[in-house]
XYZ file of C-alpha atoms in Angstrom:
549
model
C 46.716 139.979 77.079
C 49.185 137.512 77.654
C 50.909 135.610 75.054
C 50.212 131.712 75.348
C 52.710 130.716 72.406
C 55.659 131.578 74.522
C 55.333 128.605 76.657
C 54.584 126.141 74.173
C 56.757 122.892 72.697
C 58.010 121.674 69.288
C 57.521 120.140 69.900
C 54.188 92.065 82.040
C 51.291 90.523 79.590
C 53.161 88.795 76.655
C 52.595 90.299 72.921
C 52.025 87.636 70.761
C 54.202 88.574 67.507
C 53.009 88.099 63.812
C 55.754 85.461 63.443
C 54.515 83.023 65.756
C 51.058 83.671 64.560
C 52.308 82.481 61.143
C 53.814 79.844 62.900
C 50.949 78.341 64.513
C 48.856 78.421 61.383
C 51.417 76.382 59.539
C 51.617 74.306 62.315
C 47.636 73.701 61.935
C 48.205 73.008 57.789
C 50.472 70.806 58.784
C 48.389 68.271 60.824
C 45.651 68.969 57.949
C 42.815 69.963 61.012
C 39.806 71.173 59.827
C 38.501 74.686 58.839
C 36.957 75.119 61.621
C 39.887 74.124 63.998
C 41.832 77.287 62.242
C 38.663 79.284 62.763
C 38.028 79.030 66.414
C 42.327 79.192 67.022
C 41.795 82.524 65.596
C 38.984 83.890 67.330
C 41.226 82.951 70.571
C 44.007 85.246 68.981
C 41.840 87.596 68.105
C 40.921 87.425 71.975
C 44.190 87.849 73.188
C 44.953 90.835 71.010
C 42.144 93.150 72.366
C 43.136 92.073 75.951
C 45.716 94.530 74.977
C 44.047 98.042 74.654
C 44.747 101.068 72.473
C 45.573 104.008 74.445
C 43.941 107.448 74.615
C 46.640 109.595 76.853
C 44.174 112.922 77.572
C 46.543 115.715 79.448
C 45.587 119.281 80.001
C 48.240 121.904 80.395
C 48.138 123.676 83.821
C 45.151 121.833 85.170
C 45.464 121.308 89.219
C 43.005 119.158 91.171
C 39.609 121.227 89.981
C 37.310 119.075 88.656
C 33.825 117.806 89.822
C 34.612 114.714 90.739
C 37.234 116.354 92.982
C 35.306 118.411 94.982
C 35.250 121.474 93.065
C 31.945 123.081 92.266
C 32.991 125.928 90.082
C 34.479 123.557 87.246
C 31.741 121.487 85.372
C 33.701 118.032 83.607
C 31.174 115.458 82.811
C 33.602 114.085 80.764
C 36.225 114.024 83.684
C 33.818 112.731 86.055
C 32.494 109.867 83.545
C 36.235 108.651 83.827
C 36.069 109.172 87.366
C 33.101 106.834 87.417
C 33.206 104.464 85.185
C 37.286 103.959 86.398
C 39.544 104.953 88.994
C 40.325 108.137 90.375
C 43.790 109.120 91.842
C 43.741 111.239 94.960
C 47.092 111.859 95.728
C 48.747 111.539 92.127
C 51.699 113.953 91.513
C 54.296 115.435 89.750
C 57.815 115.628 90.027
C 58.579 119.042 88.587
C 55.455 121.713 88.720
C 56.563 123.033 85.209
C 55.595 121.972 81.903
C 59.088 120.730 79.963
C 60.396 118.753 83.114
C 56.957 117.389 83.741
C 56.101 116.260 80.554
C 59.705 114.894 80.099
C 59.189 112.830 82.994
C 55.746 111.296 81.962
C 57.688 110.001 78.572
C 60.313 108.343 80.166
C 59.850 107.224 83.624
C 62.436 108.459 85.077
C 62.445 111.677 87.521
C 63.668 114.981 86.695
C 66.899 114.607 87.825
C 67.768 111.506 86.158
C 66.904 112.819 82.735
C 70.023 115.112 82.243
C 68.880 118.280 80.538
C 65.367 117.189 80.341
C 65.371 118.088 83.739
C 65.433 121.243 82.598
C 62.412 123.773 81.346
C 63.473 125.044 77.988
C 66.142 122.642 77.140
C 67.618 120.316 74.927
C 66.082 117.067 75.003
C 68.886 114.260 75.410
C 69.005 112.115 71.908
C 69.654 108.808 74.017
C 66.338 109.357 76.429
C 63.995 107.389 74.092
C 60.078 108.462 75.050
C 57.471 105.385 75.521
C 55.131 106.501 72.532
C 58.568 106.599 70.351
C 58.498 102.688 71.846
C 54.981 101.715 70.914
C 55.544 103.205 67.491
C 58.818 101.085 66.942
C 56.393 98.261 67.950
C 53.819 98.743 65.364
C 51.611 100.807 66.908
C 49.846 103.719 65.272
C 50.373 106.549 67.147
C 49.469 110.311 66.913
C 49.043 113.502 68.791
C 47.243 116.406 68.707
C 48.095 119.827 70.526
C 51.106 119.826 72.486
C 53.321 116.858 73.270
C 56.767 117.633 74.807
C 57.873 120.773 75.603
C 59.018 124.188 75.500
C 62.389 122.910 73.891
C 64.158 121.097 71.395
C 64.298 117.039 70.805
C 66.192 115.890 68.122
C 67.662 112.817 67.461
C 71.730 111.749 67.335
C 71.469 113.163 63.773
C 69.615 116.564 64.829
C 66.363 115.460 62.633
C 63.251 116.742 64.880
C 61.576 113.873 67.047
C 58.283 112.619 67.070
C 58.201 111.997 70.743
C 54.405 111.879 71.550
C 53.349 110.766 67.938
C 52.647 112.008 64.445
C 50.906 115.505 64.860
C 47.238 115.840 63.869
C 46.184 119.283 64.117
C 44.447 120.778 60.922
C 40.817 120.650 62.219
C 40.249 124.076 63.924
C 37.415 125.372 65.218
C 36.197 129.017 66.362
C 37.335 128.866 70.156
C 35.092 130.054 72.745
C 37.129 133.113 74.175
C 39.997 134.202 72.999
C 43.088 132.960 75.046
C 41.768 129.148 74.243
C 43.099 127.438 71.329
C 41.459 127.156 67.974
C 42.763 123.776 67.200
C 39.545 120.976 66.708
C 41.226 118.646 69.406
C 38.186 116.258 68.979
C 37.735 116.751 65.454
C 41.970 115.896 64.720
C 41.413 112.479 66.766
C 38.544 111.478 64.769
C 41.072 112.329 61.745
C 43.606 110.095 63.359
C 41.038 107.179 64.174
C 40.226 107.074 60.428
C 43.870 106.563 59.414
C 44.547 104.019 61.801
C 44.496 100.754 59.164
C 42.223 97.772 60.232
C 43.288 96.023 63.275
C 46.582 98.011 64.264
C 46.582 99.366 67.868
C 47.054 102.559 68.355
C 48.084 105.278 70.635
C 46.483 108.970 71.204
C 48.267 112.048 72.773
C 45.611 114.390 73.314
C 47.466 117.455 74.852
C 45.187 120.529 75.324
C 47.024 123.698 75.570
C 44.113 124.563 78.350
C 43.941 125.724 80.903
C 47.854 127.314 80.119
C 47.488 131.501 80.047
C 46.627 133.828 78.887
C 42.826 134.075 79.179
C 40.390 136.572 77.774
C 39.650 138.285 81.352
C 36.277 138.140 82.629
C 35.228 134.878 80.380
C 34.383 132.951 83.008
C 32.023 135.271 84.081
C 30.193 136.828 80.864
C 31.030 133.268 78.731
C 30.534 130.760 81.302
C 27.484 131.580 83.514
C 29.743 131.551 86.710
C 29.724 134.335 89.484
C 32.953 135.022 91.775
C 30.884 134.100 94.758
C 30.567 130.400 93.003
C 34.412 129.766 93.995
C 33.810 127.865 97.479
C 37.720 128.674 98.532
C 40.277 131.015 97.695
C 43.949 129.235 98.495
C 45.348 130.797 101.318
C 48.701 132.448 99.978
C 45.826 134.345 97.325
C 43.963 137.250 98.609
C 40.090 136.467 98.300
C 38.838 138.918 95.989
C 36.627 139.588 93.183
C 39.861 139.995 90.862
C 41.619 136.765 92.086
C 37.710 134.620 92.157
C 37.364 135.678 88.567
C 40.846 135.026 87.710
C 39.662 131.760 88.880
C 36.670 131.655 86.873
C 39.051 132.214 83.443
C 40.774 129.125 84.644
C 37.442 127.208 85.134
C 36.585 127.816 81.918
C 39.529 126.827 80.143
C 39.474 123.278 82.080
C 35.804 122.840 81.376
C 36.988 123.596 77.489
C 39.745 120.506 78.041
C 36.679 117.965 79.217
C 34.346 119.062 76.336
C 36.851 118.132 73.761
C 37.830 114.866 76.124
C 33.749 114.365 76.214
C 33.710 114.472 72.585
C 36.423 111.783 72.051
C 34.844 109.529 75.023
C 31.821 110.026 72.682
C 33.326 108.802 69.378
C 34.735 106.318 70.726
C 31.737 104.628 72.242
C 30.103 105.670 68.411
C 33.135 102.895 66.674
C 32.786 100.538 69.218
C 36.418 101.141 70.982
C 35.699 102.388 74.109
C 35.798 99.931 76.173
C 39.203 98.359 74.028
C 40.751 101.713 75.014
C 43.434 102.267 77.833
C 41.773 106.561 78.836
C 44.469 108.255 81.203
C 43.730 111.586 82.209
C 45.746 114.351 83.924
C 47.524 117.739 83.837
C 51.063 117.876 83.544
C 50.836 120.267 87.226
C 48.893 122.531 88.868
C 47.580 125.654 87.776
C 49.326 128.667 86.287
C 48.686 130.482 89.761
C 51.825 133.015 92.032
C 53.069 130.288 94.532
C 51.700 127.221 92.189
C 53.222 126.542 89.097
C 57.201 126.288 89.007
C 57.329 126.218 92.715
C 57.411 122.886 95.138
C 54.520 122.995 97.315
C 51.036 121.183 97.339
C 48.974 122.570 94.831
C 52.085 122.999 92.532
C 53.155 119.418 92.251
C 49.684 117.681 93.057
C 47.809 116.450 89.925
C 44.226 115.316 88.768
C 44.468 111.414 87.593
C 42.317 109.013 86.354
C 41.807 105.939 84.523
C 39.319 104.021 82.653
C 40.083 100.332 81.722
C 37.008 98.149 82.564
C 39.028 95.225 81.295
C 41.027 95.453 84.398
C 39.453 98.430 86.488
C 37.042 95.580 88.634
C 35.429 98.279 90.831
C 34.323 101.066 89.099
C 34.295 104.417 90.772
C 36.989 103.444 93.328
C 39.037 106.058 94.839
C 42.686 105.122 95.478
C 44.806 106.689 98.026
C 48.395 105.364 97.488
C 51.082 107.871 96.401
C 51.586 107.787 92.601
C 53.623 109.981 90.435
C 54.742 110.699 86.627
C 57.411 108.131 86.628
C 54.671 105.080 86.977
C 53.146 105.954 83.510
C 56.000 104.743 80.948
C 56.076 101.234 83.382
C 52.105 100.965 82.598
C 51.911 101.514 79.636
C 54.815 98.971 78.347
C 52.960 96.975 80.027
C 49.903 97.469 78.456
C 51.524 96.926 75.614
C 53.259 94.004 76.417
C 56.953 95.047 76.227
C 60.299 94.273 78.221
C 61.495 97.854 79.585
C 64.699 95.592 79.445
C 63.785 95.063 75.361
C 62.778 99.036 74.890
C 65.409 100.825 74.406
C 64.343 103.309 77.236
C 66.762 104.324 80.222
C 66.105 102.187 83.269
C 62.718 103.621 84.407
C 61.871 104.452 87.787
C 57.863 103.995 88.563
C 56.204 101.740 89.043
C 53.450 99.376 86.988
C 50.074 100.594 88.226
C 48.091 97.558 87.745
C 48.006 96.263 90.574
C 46.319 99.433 91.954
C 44.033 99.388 89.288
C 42.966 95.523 89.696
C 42.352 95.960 93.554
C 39.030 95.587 95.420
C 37.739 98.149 96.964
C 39.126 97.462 100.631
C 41.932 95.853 99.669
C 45.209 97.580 100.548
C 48.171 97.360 98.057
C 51.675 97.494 99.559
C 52.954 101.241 97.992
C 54.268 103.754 98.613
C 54.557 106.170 101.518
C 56.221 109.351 100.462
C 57.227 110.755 97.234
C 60.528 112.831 96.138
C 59.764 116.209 94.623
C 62.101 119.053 93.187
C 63.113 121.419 90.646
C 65.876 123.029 88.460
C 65.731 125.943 86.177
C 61.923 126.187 85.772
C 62.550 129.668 83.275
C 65.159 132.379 82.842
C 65.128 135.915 84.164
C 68.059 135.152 86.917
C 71.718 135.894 86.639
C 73.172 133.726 84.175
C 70.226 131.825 83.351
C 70.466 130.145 86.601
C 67.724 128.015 88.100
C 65.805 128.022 91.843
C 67.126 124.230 92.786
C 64.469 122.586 95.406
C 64.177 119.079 96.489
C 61.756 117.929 98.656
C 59.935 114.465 100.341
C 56.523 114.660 100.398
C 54.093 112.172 103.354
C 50.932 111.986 103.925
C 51.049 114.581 106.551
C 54.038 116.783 106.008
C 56.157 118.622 103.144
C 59.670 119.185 103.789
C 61.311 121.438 101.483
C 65.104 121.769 100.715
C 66.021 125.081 99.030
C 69.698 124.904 98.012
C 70.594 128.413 96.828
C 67.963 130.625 98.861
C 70.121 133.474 97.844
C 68.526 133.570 95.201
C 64.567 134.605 94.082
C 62.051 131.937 93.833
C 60.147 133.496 91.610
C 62.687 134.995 89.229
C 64.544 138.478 89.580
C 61.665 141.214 90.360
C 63.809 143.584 87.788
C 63.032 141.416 85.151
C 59.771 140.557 85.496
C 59.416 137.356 88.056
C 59.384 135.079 85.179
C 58.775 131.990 86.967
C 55.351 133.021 87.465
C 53.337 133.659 84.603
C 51.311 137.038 84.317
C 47.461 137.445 84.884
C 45.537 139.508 87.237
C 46.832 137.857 90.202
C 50.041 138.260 89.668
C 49.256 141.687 88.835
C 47.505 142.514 92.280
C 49.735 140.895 94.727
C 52.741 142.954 93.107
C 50.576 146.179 93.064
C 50.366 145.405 97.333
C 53.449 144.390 97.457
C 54.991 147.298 95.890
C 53.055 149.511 98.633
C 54.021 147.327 101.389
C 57.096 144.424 100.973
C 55.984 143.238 104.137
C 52.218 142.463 102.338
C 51.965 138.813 103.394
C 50.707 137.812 100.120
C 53.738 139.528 98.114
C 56.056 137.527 100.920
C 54.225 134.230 100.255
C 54.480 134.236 96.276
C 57.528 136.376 95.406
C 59.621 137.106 98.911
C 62.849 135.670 99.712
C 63.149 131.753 101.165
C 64.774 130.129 103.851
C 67.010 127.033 103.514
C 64.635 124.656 104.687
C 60.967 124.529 104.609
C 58.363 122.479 106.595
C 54.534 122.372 105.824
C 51.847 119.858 108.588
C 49.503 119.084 105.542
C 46.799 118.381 107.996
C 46.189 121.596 109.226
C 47.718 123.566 106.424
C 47.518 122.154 102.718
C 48.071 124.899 101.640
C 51.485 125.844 102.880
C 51.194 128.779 104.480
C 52.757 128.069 107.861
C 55.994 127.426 107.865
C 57.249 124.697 110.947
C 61.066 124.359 110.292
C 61.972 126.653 112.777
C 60.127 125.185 115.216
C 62.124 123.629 117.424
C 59.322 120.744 118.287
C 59.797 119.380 114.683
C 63.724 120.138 114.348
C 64.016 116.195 114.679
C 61.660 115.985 112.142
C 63.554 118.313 109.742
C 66.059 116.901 110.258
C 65.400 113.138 109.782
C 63.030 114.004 106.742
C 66.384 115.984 104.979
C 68.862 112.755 105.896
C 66.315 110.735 104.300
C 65.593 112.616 100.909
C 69.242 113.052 100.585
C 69.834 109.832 100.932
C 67.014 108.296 98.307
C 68.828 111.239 95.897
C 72.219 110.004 96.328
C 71.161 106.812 95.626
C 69.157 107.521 92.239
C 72.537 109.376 91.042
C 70.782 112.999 91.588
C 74.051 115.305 90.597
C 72.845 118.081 93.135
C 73.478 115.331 95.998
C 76.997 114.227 94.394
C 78.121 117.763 94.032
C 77.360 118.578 90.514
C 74.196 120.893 90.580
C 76.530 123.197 88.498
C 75.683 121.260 85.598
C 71.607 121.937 85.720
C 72.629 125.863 86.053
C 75.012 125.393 82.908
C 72.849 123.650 80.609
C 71.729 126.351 78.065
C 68.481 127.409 76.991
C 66.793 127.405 74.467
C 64.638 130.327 73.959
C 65.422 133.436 76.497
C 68.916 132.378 77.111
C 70.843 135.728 78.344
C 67.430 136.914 79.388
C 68.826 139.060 82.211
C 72.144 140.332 80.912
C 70.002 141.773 77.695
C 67.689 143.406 80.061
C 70.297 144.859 82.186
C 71.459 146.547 79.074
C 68.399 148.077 78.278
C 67.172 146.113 75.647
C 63.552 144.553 75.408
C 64.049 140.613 75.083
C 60.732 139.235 74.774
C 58.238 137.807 77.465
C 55.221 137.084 75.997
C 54.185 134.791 79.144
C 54.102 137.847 81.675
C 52.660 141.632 81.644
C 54.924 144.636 80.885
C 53.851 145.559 84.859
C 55.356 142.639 86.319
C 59.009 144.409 85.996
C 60.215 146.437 88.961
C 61.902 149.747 87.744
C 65.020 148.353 89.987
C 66.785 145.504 91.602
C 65.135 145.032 95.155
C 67.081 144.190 98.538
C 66.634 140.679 98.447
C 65.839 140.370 102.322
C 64.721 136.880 103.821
């Protein structure tokens, strides 16, 4: 079984401020109005304070777009769904950096990977002077908490190297027997009640619910023997996985560990509707990237980066159910939600953020088109160790509506992490297990070339025909214009946000240390046994292979 502690972490509406509230009630003494002047002055504060919601922020760990109301109908979410229907769903919402630390350090500050220093990093040092939105809130006066995992694998400390509270003040001593067991025992549901009732009367508050499902390992076969499914329920198998019966119940696991995420989400929908503060409640919902899958997670394509997202806010949400198409990413959440809040970015203390305020997305009718935008920047650094020197895979990439363009900048090197020591970047299960077995009898194996074989410099994908990635076009000399122009372009957006890979310091991402694993490959080399709880003892090749393109 597969460890799942491994990859875990430490972890513009105007806000009326208590001092002009006192302000205005002296002001009413003063005139001497009547009782009932001061009464109905405060029911119209009173107003204007809920117009400003509390905030339940739901996010799964390793969750890609499976869900019901995405298509999917191996993966039961009612909960999900209900958001879906009673809000907005996002259908081409993504992430910057398919890996959990980068990702999630992203989401708390707005900013894209490489603008956040070592935070751009998986298993790093969190910068002291990148202050996190709920760290904002809760400078504000807002109650906030979190239960499960927040930021992280890494370290955050502040200047003074006293632990952070990025995502809130943890609430996690409810636990409950867990259905299988790679899933968590920790009461998710059960720990936000706990939180609701310490929230004092009338503060607003602010809820990290961060499931550490669908992350591996899972107990194999669950989805199957626990979950009522059958492998022939899976509708598609991604085309850089071979369909079969190990890989569809593989699958299955996964479906199960997602459908655990939207009980416990279900649950807090519930008891929130029981107090009367669902519908003064801001619900977000998402996965911090796609699912812990060979050629998914900690890579650049599609299904890596490409995230569920939804929200529920009928104060502003005016057509339920609504589907919206525009590009949105990671760095739009920190804008929203000082807005929600009704706070400056200027007056936060946060690094200037990148995204953008959703709002306006979320207040449009349903055929009304909102000026957005039309491609996204993707990319990664050092998504684990396992590589010479701790060193990272480095990727940028611009992402359309129809195309992927992919810019690998040291293809010498493996994608997935040195086969000797265990392709680290991809975490171990039975399908990781199965494509190595074929590859090992055959390097030419397509699947083995697709999720662990050497890469070229540039990469090209028609999302049209192939969403999944499979067919590489930058070869092609019919789209060598398009290659081409899609590189200048990227490189040019990068240059401009201050990337240090575009202005000739990508040294620094590969220099940043680590901070669990660090020496990974130089240990193994000398025959010792540094732990690697997040992939099988099998995954290690008994020697270096020829790294051939």
């Amino acid at each position: 079984m597969v460890g799942r502690g491994d990859e875990f972490g430490h972890g513009p509406v105007v806000e009326s401020s208590p001092g002009s509230f006192a302000k205005a009630i002296n002001q009413e003494r003063s005139v001497r109005t009547a009782p009932l002047a001061l009464f109905l002055f405060l029911g119209v504060f009173a107003s204007a304070t809920r117009a400003e919601p509390n905030v339940l922020f739901a996010v799964a760990d390793d969750w890609g777009v499976h869900a019901g109301c995405y298509g999917t109908p191996w993966v039961r979410t009612p909960a999900v769904d209900r958001v879906a229907r009673e809000g907005v769903r996002f259908a081409n919402a993504h992430t910057p950096a398919a890996k959990c630390a980068p990702s999630r350090a992203v989401i708390l500050t707005g900013r894209p990977p490489w603008r956040n220093g070592e935070a751009g990093n998986h298993l790093s040092y969190f910068p002291a002077d990148l202050k996190a939105w709920p760290e904002v809130l809760a400078e504000h006066g807002w109650d906030v908490g979190v239960t499960g995992k927040g930021w992280g694998p890494g370290v955050a400390n502040d200047a003074d190297g006293k632990p952070r509270q990025m995502t809130g003040k943890p609430f996690n001593r409810r636990k409950a027997k867990p259905p299988t067991s790679g899933i968590s025992n920790n009461d998710y549901a059960a720990n936000f009640a706990d939180f609701l009732d310490a929230v004092p009367d009338g503060a607003r508050w602010c809820f990290w619910y961060g499931a550490t499902e669908p992350h591996r390992g899972y107990e194999r076969g669950s989805g199957a023997a626990k979950g009522g499914k059958k492998p022939a329920d899976v509708d598609r198998v991604p085309a850089y996985l071979p369909d079969s019966d190990v890989v569809r119940n593989d699958l299955l696991d996964y479906a199960l560990e997602v459908e655990h995420f939207d009980a416990h989400l279900g649950r807090m929908l519930d008891e929130l509707e029981r107090r009367g503060l669902l519908d003064d409640t801001l619900v977000i919902v998402t996965s911090d990237h796609g699912p812990p899958f060979p050629r998914v997670k900690g890579f650049a394509y599609r299904d890596s980066n490409h995230v569920p997202f939804l929200i529920r806010w009928p104060a502003v949400v005016k057509s339920p159910g609504r589907v919206v198409e525009e590009f949105v990413d990671f760095t739009d959440l920190a804008p929203t939600i000082l807005d929600v809040a009704g706070i400056d970015p200027a007056d936060s203390g946060m690094k200037p953020v990148a995204g953008r305020n959703l709002r306006p997305l979320l207040e449009a009718a349903p055929d009304e088109k909102i000026p957005w935008r039309e491609h996204l920047l993707i990319g990664k650094e050092r998504t684990d160790v396992g590589r010479p020197h701790d060193w990272g895979y480095p990727i940028r990439g611009l992402l359309t509506a129809d195309f992927l363009y992919l810019r690998n900048y040291e293809p010498s090197r493996w994608p997935s992490g040195n086969p000797e020591t265990g392709y680290l970047d991809t975490d171990g299960g039975p399908t990781k297990t199965l494509i190595l077995e074929r590859g090992r009898a055959d390097r030419a194996d397509p699947f083995w070339t697709l999720c662990f074989g050497m890469l070229p410099a540039d990469q090209l994908y028609d999302l049209r025909d192939d969403p999944d990635c499979v067919r590489d076009l930058a070869d092609d000399p019919e789209h060598a214009d398009r290659v081409r122009s899609m590189r200048q372009r990227m490189e040019a957006e990068l240059r401009e946000q201050g990337d240090p890979r575009m202005l000739g310091q990508g040294h620094l991402f590969d220099e940043y240390p680590a901070t669990s694993g660090a020496g990974f490959y130089d240990a193994y080399l000398r025959g010792e046994t540094p732990r690697a709880g997040w992939v099988e003892p099998t995954d290690f090749e008994p020697a270096p292979l020829n790294p051939v393109p």
